[in-house]
Short mmCIF file of the C-alpha atoms (twelve columns), coordinates in Angstrom:
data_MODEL
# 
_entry.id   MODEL 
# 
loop_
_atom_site.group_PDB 
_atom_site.id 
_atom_site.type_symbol 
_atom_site.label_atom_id 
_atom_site.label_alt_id 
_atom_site.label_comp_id 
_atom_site.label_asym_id 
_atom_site.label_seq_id 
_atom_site.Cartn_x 
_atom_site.Cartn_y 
_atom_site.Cartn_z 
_atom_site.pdbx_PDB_model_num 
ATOM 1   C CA . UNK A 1   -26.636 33.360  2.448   1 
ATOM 2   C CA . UNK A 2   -29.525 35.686  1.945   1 
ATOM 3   C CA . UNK A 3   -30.521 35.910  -1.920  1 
ATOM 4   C CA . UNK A 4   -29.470 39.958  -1.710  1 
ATOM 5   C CA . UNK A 5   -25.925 39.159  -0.687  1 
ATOM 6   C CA . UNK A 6   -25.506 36.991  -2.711  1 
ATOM 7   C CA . UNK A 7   -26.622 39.499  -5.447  1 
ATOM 8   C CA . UNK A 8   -24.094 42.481  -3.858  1 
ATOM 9   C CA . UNK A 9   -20.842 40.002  -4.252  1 
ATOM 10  C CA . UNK A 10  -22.387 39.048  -8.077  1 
ATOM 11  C CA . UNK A 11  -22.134 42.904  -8.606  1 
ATOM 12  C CA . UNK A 12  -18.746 43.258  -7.008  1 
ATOM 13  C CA . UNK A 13  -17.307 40.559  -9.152  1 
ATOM 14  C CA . UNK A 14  -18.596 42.045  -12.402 1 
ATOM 15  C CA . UNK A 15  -17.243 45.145  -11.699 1 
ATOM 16  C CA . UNK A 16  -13.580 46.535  -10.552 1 
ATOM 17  C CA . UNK A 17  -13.513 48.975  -8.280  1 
ATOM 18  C CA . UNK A 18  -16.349 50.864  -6.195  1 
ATOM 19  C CA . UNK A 19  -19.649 49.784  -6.367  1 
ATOM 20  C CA . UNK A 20  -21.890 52.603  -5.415  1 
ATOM 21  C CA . UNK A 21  -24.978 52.381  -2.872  1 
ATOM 22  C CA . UNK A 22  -27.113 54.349  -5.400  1 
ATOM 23  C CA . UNK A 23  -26.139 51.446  -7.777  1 
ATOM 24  C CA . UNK A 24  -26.727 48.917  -5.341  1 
ATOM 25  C CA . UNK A 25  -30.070 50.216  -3.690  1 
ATOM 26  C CA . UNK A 26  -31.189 50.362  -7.482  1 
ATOM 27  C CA . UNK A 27  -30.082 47.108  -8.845  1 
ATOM 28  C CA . UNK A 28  -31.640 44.903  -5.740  1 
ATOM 29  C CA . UNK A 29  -34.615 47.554  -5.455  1 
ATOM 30  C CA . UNK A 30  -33.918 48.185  -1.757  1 
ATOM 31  C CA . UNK A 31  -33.453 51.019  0.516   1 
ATOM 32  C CA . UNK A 32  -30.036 52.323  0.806   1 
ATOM 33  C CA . UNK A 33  -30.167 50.967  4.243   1 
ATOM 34  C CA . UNK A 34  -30.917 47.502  3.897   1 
ATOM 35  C CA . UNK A 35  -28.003 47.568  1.457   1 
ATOM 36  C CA . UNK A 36  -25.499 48.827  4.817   1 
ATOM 37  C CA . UNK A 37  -27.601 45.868  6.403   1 
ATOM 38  C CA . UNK A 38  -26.756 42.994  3.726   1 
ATOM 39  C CA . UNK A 39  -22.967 44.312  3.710   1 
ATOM 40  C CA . UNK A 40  -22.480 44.174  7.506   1 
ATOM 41  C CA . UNK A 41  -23.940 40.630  7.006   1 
ATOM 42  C CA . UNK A 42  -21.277 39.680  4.249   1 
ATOM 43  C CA . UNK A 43  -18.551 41.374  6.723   1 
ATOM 44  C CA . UNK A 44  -19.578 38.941  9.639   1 
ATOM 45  C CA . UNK A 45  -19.425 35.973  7.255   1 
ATOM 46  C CA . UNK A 46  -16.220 36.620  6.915   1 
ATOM 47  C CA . UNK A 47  -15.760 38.623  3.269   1 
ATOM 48  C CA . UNK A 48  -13.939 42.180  3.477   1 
ATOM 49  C CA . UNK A 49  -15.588 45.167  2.106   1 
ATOM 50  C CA . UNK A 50  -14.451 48.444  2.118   1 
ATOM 51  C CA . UNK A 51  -16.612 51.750  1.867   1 
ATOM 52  C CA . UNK A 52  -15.364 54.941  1.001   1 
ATOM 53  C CA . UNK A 53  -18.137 57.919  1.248   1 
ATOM 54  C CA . UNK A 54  -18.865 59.294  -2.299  1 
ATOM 55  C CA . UNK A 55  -17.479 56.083  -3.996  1 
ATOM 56  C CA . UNK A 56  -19.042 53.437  -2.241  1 
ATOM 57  C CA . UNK A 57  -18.255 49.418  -1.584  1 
ATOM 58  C CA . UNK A 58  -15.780 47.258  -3.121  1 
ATOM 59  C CA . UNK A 59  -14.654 43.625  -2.499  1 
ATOM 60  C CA . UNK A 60  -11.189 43.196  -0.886  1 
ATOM 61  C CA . UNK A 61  -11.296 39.370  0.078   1 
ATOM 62  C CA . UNK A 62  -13.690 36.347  0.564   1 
ATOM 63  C CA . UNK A 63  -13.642 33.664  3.041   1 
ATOM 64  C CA . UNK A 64  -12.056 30.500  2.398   1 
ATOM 65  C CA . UNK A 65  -14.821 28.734  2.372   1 
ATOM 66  C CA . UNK A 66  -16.948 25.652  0.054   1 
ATOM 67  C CA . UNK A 67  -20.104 27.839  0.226   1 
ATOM 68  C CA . UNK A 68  -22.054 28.142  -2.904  1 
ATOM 69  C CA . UNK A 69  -21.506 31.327  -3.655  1 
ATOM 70  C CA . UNK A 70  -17.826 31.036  -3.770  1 
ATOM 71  C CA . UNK A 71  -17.480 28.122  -5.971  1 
ATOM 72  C CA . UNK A 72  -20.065 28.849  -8.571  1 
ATOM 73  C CA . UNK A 73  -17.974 32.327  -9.349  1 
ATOM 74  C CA . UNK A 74  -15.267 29.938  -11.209 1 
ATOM 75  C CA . UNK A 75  -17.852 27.138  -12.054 1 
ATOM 76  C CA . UNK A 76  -18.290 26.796  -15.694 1 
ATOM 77  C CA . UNK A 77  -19.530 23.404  -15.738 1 
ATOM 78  C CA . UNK A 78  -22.923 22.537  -17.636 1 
ATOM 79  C CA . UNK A 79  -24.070 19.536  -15.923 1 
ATOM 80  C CA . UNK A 80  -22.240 19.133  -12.298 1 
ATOM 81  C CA . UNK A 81  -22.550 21.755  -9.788  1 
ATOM 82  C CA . UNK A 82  -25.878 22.899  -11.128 1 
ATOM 83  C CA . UNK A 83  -27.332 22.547  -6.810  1 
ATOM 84  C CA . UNK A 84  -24.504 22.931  -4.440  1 
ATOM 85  C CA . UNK A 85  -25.503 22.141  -0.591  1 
ATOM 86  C CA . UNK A 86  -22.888 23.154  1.921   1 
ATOM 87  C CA . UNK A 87  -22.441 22.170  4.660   1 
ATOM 88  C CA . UNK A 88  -20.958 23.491  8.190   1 
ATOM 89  C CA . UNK A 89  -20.634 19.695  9.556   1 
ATOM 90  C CA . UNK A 90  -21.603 16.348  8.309   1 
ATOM 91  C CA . UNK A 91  -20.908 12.511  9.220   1 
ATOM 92  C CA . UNK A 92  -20.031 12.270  5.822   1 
ATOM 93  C CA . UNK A 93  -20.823 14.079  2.209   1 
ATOM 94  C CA . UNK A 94  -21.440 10.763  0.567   1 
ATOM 95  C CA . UNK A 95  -23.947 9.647   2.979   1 
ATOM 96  C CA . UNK A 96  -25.579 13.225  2.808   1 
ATOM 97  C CA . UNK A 97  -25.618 12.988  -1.014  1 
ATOM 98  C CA . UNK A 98  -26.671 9.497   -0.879  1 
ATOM 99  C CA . UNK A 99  -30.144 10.357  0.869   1 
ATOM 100 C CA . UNK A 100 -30.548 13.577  -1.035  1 
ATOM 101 C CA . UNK A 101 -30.695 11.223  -4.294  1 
ATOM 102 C CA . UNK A 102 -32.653 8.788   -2.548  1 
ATOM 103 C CA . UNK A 103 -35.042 11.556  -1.890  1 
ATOM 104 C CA . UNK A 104 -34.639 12.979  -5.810  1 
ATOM 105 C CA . UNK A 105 -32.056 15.131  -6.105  1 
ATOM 106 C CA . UNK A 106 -31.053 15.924  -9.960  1 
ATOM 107 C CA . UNK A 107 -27.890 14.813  -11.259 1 
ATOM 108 C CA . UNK A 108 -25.115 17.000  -11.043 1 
ATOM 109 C CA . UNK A 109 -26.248 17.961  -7.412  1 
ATOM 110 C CA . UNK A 110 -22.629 18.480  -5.601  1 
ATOM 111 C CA . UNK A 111 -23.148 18.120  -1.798  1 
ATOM 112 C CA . UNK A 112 -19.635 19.668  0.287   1 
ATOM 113 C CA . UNK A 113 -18.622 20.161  3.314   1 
ATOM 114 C CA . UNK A 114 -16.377 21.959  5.934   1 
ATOM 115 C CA . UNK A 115 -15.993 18.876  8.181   1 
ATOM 116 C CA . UNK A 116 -17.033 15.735  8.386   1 
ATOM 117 C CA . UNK A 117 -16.887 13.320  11.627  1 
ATOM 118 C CA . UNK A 118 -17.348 9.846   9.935   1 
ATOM 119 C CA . UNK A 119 -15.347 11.055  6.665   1 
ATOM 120 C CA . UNK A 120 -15.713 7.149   4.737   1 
ATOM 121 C CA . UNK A 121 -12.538 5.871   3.267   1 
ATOM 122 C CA . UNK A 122 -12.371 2.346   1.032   1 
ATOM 123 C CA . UNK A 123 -12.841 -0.715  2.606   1 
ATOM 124 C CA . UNK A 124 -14.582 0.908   5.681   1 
ATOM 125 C CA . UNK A 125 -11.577 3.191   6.506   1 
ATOM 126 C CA . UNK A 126 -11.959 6.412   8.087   1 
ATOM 127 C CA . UNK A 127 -10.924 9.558   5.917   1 
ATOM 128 C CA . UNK A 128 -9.369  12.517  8.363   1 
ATOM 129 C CA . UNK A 129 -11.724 15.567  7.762   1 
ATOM 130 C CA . UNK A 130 -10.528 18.238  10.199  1 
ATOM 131 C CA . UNK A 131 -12.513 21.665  9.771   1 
ATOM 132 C CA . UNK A 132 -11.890 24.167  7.000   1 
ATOM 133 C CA . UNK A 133 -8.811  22.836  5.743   1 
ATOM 134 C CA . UNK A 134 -9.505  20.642  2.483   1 
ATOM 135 C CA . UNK A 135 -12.542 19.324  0.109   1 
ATOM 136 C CA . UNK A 136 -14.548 17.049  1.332   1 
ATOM 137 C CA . UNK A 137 -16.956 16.425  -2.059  1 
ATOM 138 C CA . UNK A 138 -19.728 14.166  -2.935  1 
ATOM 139 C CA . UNK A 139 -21.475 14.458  -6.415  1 
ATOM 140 C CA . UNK A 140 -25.070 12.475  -7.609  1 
ATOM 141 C CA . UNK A 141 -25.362 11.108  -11.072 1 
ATOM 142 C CA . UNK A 142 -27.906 8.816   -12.700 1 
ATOM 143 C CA . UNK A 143 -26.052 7.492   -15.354 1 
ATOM 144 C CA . UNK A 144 -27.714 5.209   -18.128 1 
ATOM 145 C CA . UNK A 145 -25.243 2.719   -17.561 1 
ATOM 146 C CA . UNK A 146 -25.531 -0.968  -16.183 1 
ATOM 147 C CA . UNK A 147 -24.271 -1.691  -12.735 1 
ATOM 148 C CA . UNK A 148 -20.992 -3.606  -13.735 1 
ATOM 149 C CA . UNK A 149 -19.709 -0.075  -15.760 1 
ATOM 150 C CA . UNK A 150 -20.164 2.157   -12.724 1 
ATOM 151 C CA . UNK A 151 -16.820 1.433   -11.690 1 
ATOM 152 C CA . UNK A 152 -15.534 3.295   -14.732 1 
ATOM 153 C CA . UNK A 153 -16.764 6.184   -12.810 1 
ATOM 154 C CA . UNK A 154 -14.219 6.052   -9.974  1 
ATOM 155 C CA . UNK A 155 -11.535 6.019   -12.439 1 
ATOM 156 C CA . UNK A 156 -13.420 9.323   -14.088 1 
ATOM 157 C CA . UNK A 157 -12.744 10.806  -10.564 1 
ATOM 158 C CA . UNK A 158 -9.450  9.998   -10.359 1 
ATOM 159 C CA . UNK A 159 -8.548  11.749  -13.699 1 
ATOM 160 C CA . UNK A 160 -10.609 14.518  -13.346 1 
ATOM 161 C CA . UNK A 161 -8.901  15.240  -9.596  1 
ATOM 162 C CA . UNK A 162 -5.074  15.148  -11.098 1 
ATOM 163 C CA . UNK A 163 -6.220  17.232  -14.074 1 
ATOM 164 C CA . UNK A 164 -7.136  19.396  -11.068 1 
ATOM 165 C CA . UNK A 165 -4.221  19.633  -8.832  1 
ATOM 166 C CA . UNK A 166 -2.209  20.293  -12.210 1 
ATOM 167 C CA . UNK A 167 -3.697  22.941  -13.364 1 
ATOM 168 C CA . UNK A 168 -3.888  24.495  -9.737  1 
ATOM 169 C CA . UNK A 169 -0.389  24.024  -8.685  1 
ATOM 170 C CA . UNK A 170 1.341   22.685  -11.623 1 
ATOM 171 C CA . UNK A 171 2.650   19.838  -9.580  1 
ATOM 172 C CA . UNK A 172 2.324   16.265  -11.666 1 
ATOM 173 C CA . UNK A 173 0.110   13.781  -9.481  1 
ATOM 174 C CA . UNK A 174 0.160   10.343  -10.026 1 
ATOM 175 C CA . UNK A 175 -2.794  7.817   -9.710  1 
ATOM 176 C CA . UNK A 176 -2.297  4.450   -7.750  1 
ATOM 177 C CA . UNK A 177 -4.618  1.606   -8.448  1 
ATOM 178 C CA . UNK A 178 -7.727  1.616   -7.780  1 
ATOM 179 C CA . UNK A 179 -8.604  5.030   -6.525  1 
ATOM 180 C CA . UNK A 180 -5.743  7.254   -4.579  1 
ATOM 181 C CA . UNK A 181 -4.307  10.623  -6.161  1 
ATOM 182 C CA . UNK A 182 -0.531  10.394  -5.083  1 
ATOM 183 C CA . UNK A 183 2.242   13.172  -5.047  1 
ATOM 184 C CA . UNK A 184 6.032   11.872  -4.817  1 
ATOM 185 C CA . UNK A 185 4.570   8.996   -3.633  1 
ATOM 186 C CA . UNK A 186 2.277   10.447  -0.826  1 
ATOM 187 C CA . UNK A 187 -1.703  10.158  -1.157  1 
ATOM 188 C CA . UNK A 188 -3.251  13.101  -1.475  1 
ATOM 189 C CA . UNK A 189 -6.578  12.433  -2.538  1 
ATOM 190 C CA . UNK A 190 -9.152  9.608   -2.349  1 
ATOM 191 C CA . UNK A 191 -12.064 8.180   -4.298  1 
ATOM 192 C CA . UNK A 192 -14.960 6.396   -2.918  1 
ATOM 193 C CA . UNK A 193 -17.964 5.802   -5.267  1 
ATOM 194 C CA . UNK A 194 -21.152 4.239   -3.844  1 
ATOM 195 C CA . UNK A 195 -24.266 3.277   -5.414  1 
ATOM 196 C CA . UNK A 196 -27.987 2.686   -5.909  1 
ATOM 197 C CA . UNK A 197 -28.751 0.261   -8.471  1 
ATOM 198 C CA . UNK A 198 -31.863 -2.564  -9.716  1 
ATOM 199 C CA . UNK A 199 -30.093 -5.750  -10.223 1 
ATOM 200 C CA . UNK A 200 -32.692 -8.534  -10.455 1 
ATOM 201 C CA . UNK A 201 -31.358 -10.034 -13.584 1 
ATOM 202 C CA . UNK A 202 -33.876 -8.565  -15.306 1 
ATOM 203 C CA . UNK A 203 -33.964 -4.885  -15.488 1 
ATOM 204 C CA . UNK A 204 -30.532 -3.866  -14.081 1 
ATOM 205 C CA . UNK A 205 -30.244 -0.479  -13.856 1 
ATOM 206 C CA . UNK A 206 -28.012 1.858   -11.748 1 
ATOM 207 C CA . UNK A 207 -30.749 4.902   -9.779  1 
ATOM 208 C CA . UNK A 208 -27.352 6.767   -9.207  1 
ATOM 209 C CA . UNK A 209 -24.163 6.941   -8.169  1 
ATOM 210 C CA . UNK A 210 -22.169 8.815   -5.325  1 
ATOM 211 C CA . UNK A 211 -18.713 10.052  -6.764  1 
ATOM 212 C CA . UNK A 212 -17.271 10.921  -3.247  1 
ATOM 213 C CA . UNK A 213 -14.134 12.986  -3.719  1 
ATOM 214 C CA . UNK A 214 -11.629 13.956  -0.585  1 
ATOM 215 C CA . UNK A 215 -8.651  15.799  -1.480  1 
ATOM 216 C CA . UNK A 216 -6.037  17.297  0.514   1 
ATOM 217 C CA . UNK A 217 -5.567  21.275  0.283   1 
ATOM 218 C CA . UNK A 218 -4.229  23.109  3.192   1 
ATOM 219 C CA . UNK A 219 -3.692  20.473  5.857   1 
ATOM 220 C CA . UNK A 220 -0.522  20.509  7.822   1 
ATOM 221 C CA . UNK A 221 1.912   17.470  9.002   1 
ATOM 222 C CA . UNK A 222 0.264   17.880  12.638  1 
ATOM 223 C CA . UNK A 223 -3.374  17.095  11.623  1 
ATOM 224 C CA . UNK A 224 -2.481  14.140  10.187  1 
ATOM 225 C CA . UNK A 225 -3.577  11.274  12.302  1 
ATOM 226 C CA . UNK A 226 -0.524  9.290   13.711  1 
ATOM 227 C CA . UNK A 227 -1.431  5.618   12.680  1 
ATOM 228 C CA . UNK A 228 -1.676  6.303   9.057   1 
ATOM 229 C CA . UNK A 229 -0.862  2.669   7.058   1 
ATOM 230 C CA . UNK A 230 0.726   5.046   4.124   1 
ATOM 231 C CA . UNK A 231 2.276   8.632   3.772   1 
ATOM 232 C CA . UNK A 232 0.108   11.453  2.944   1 
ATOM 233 C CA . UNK A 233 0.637   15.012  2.064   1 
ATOM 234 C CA . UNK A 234 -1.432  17.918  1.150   1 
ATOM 235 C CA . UNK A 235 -1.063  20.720  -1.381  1 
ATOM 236 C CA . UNK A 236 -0.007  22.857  1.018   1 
ATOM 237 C CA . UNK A 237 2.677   20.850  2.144   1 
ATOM 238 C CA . UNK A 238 3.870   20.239  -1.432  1 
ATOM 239 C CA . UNK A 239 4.014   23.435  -2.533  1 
ATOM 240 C CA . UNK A 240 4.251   26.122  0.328   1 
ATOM 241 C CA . UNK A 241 1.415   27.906  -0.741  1 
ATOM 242 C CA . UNK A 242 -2.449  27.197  0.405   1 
ATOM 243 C CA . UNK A 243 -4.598  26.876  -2.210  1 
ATOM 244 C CA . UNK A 244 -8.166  28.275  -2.335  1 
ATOM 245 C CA . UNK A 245 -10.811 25.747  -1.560  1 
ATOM 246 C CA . UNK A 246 -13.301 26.980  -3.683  1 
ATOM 247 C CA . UNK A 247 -11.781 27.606  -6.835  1 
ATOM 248 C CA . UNK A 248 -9.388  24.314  -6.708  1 
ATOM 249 C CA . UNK A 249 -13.639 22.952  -6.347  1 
ATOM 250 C CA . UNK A 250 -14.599 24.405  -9.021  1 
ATOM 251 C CA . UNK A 251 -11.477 23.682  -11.327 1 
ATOM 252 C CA . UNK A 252 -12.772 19.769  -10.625 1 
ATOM 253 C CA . UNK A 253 -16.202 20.184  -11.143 1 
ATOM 254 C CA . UNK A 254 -15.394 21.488  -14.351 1 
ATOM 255 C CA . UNK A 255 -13.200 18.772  -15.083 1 
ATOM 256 C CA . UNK A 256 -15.511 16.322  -13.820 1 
ATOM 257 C CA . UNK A 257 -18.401 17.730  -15.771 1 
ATOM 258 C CA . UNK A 258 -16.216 17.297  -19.134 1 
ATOM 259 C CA . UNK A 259 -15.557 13.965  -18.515 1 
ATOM 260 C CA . UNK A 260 -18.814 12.861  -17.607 1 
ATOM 261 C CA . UNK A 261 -19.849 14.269  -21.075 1 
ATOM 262 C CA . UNK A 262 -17.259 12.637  -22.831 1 
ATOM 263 C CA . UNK A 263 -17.672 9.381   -21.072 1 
ATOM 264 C CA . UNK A 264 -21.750 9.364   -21.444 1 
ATOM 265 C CA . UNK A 265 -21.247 10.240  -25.613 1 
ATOM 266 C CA . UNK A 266 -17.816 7.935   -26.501 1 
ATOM 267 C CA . UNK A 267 -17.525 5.879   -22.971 1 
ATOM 268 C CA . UNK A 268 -14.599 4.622   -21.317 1 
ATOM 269 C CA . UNK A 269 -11.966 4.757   -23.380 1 
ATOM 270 C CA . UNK A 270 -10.734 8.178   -23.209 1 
ATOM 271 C CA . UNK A 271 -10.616 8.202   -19.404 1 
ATOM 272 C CA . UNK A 272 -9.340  4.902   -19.287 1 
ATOM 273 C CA . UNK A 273 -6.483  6.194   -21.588 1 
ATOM 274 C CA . UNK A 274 -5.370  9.120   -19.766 1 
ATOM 275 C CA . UNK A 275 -5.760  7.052   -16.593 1 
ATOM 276 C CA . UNK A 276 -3.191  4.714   -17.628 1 
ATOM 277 C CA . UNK A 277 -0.886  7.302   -18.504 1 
ATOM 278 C CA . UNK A 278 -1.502  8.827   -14.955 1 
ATOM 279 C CA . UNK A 279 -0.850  5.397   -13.028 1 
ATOM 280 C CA . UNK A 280 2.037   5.321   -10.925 1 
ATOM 281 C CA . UNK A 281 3.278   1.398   -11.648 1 
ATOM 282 C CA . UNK A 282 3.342   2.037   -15.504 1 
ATOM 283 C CA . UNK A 283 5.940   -0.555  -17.153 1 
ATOM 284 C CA . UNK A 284 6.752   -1.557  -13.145 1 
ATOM 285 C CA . UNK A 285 6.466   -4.754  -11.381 1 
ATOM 286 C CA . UNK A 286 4.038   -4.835  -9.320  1 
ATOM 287 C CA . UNK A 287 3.125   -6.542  -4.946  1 
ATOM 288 C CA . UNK A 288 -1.335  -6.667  -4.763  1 
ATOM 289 C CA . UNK A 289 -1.869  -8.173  -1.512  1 
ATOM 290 C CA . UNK A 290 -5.392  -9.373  -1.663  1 
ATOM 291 C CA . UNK A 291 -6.846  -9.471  2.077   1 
ATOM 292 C CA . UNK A 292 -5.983  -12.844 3.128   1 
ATOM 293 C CA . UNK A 293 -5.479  -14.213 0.029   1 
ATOM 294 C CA . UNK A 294 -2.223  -15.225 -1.703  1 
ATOM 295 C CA . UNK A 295 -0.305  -11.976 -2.786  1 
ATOM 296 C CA . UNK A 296 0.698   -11.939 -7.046  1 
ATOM 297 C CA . UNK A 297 2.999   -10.220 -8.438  1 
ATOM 298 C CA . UNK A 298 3.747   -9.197  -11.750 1 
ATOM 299 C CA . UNK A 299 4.205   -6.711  -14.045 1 
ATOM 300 C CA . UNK A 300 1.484   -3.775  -14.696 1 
ATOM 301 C CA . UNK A 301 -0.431  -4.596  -17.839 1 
ATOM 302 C CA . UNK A 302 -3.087  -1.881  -17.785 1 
ATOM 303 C CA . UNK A 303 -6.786  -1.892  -16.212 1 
ATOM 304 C CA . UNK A 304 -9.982  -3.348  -18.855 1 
ATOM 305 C CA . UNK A 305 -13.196 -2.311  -19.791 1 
ATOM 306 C CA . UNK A 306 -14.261 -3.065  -16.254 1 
ATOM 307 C CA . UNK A 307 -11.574 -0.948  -14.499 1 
ATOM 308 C CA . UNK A 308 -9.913  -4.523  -13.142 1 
ATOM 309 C CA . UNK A 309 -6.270  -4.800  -12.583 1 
ATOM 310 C CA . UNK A 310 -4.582  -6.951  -14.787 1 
ATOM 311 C CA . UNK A 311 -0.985  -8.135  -13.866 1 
ATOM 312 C CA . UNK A 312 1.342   -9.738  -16.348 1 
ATOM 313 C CA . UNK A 313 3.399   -12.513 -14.891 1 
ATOM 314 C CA . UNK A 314 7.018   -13.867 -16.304 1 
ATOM 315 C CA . UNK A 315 5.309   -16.760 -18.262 1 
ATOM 316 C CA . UNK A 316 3.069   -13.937 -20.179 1 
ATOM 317 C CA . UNK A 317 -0.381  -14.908 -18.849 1 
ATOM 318 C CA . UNK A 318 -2.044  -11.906 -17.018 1 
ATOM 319 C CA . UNK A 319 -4.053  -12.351 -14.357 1 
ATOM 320 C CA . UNK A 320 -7.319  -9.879  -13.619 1 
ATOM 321 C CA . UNK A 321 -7.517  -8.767  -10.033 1 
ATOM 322 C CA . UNK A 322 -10.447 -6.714  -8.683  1 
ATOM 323 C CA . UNK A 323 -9.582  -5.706  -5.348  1 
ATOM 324 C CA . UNK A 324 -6.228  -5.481  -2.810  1 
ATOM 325 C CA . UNK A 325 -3.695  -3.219  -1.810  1 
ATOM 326 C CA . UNK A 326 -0.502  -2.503  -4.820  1 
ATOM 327 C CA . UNK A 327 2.758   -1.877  -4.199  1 
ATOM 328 C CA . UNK A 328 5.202   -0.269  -6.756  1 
ATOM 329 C CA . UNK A 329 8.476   -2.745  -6.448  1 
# 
């Protein structure tokens, strides 16, 4: 969006009601018909202005749409969201994001996206990402934090995406171990964190990490892929009502960015806390199958410091599990 657009819907939002051209031609020190020129450019991308001769513009809906402009109107966030690059298209936002770090992008840089046709889901699963319908997120940090703690992070997601949906639709999401956002039961959101890290024994260090963030908003039953290995919903299924893109974006970059504070001054605790208190198989026994593997089960005895499962069994030992697939019994 041109930089004098983006100026006219700054001015519309800090003001209710009209919006003169006088005011407008003034405040972007243009002529009062490149002003008609830069509206009938925001009307074509989709926002609805109305003028009134003698009064002048005013703002009567936006687009639902991830660009920019739309989500840093609710951003409040410090640290996260400080660049955000959207995107019509992409194969996916965390392999966008991932070469924007690689090629220096700061942290906080939030990369998003409208569709994606390779949307990445854990263990090499595809994510659905039909167009215009939900977030598809990706956000760079660089962390001062050894390799082994950057799983903490995905668990930071997780947190920060149900503090999200709550606050947006007051519905009460559960999380499910290691890194779904679940409704009733249904996933609704997904967490895939990727990174870049030195580990030669000698100066580990992490470069950065990819918190990649899908969440379903406004998809319906029928986009759903049919060979789905576990129910899914969206927020629009769940509560009736879509649910703006850009400021349910924002609401989680917010919470994001106060986590990450919290977690880079007092570390994991805190999240690691609430995350428990989130988790679907609290005080429940507990079916990990474990990819070939012998399946345990047990009761669920919490995650450690390393975000690792850990499954109580009858005879009281508990057993630490880092990856497979749980079931609530």
């Amino acid at each position: 969006m041109h930089k004098k657009a983006a100026t006219i819907l700054q001015l519309f939002r800090q003001q209710s009601g009209f919006v003169s051209g006088e005011q407008l031609s003034r405040e972007l020190g243009v002529s009062r018909t490149a002003v008609w020129k830069h509206i009938s450019a925001l009307r074509g991308a989709g926002y609805q202005v109305e003028a009134v001769p003698s009064q002048g513009y005013r703002l009567l809906s936006s687009p639902d749409t991830l660009a920019a402009e739309e989500i840093g109107a609710h951003l409040n966030a410090t640290l996260i969201g400080t660049r955000l690059v959207n995107l019509a298209t992409t194969t996916s936002t965390n392999s966008e994001a991932f070469r924007l770090a690689e090629e220096g992008a700061g942290e906080g840089t939030v990369v998003t996206a409208e569709e994606q046709s390779k949307g990445k889901g854990r263990l090499g699963r595809v994510w659905s990402s039909p167009p215009g319908a939900n977030l598809y997120c990706s956000v760079i940090l660089r962390p001062r934090i050894k390799p082994f703690e950057a799983p903490q992070l995905t668990f930071l997601s997780a947190v920060a995406t149900a503090r999200a949906i709550e606050q947006t639709t007051g519905l009460k999401p559960e999380i499910k171990w290691p890194n779904d956002v679940l409704i009733g039961g249904k996933k609704v959101a997904g967490l895939l964190n990727e990174m870049s890290a030195e580990t030669d024994g000698i100066n580990d260090g992490i470069n950065f990490v990819i918190l990649g963030i899908g969440v379903n908003l406004n998809m319906t039953a029928g986009q759903f892929p049919g060979d789905l290995r576990h129910p899914a919903t969206s927020l629009l299924m769940e509560t009736g009502s879509r649910v703006s893109r850009a400021r349910f974006t924002a609401c989680l970059l917010n919470e994001l960015d106060r986590l990450y504070a919290g977690f880079l001054d007092h570390g994991f605790a805190q999240v690691r806390r609430e995350w428990q208190e989130r988790c679907n198989a609290n005080g429940r026994e507990v079916l990990v199958s474990n990819h070939g593997r012998d399946d345990v089960r047990g009761f669920f005895a919490g995650i450690d410091g390393d975000g690792a499962l850990l499954v109580r069994h009858s005879d009281g030992t508990i057993e630490r599990i880092l990856s497979g697939d749980v079931r609530v019994l």
